[in-house]
XYZ file of C-alpha atoms in Angstrom:
52
model
C 94.843 -5.184 -9.122
C 92.326 -2.416 -9.576
C 89.713 -4.427 -11.425
C 88.820 -7.978 -10.536
C 86.834 -10.542 -12.474
C 85.216 -13.538 -10.826
C 85.385 -16.846 -12.703
C 84.453 -20.466 -12.134
C 87.398 -22.779 -12.668
C 87.286 -26.556 -13.010
C 90.464 -28.393 -12.020
C 91.387 -32.047 -11.796
C 91.250 -33.118 -8.129
C 94.964 -33.916 -7.983
C 95.918 -30.500 -9.365
C 93.606 -28.813 -6.862
C 95.162 -30.762 -3.982
C 98.667 -29.853 -5.163
C 97.764 -26.163 -5.450
C 96.237 -26.218 -1.950
C 99.478 -27.672 -0.545
C 101.589 -25.136 -2.414
C 99.418 -22.301 -1.111
C 99.697 -23.578 2.476
C 103.478 -23.846 2.167
C 103.677 -20.272 0.903
C 101.103 -19.023 3.437
C 98.827 -17.807 0.672
C 95.169 -18.399 -0.067
C 94.368 -20.745 -2.914
C 93.212 -17.779 -4.986
C 96.425 -15.871 -4.272
C 98.504 -18.918 -5.195
C 96.755 -19.285 -8.543
C 97.123 -15.571 -9.301
C 100.797 -15.646 -8.218
C 101.558 -18.580 -10.506
C 99.651 -17.208 -13.487
C 101.272 -13.798 -13.126
C 104.716 -15.393 -12.876
C 104.068 -17.414 -16.003
C 102.817 -14.319 -17.823
C 105.966 -12.418 -16.851
C 108.240 -15.230 -18.007
C 106.572 -15.451 -21.407
C 106.443 -11.686 -22.097
C 108.641 -10.448 -24.940
C 111.942 -9.160 -23.535
C 112.580 -6.567 -26.253
C 109.232 -4.787 -25.913
C 107.958 -5.902 -29.318
C 104.766 -7.822 -30.118
């Protein structure tokens, strides 16, 4: 990532706790876990044929 943008994110407490546990299990920071999951979701929803 060359450019970064800082945001404020509101999460339900249970989702936050789950993300914290997932990050610990993967030995990532909470921020890295969120970025990892969002990037993975973006990749899985990208058009496969290059159109759009």
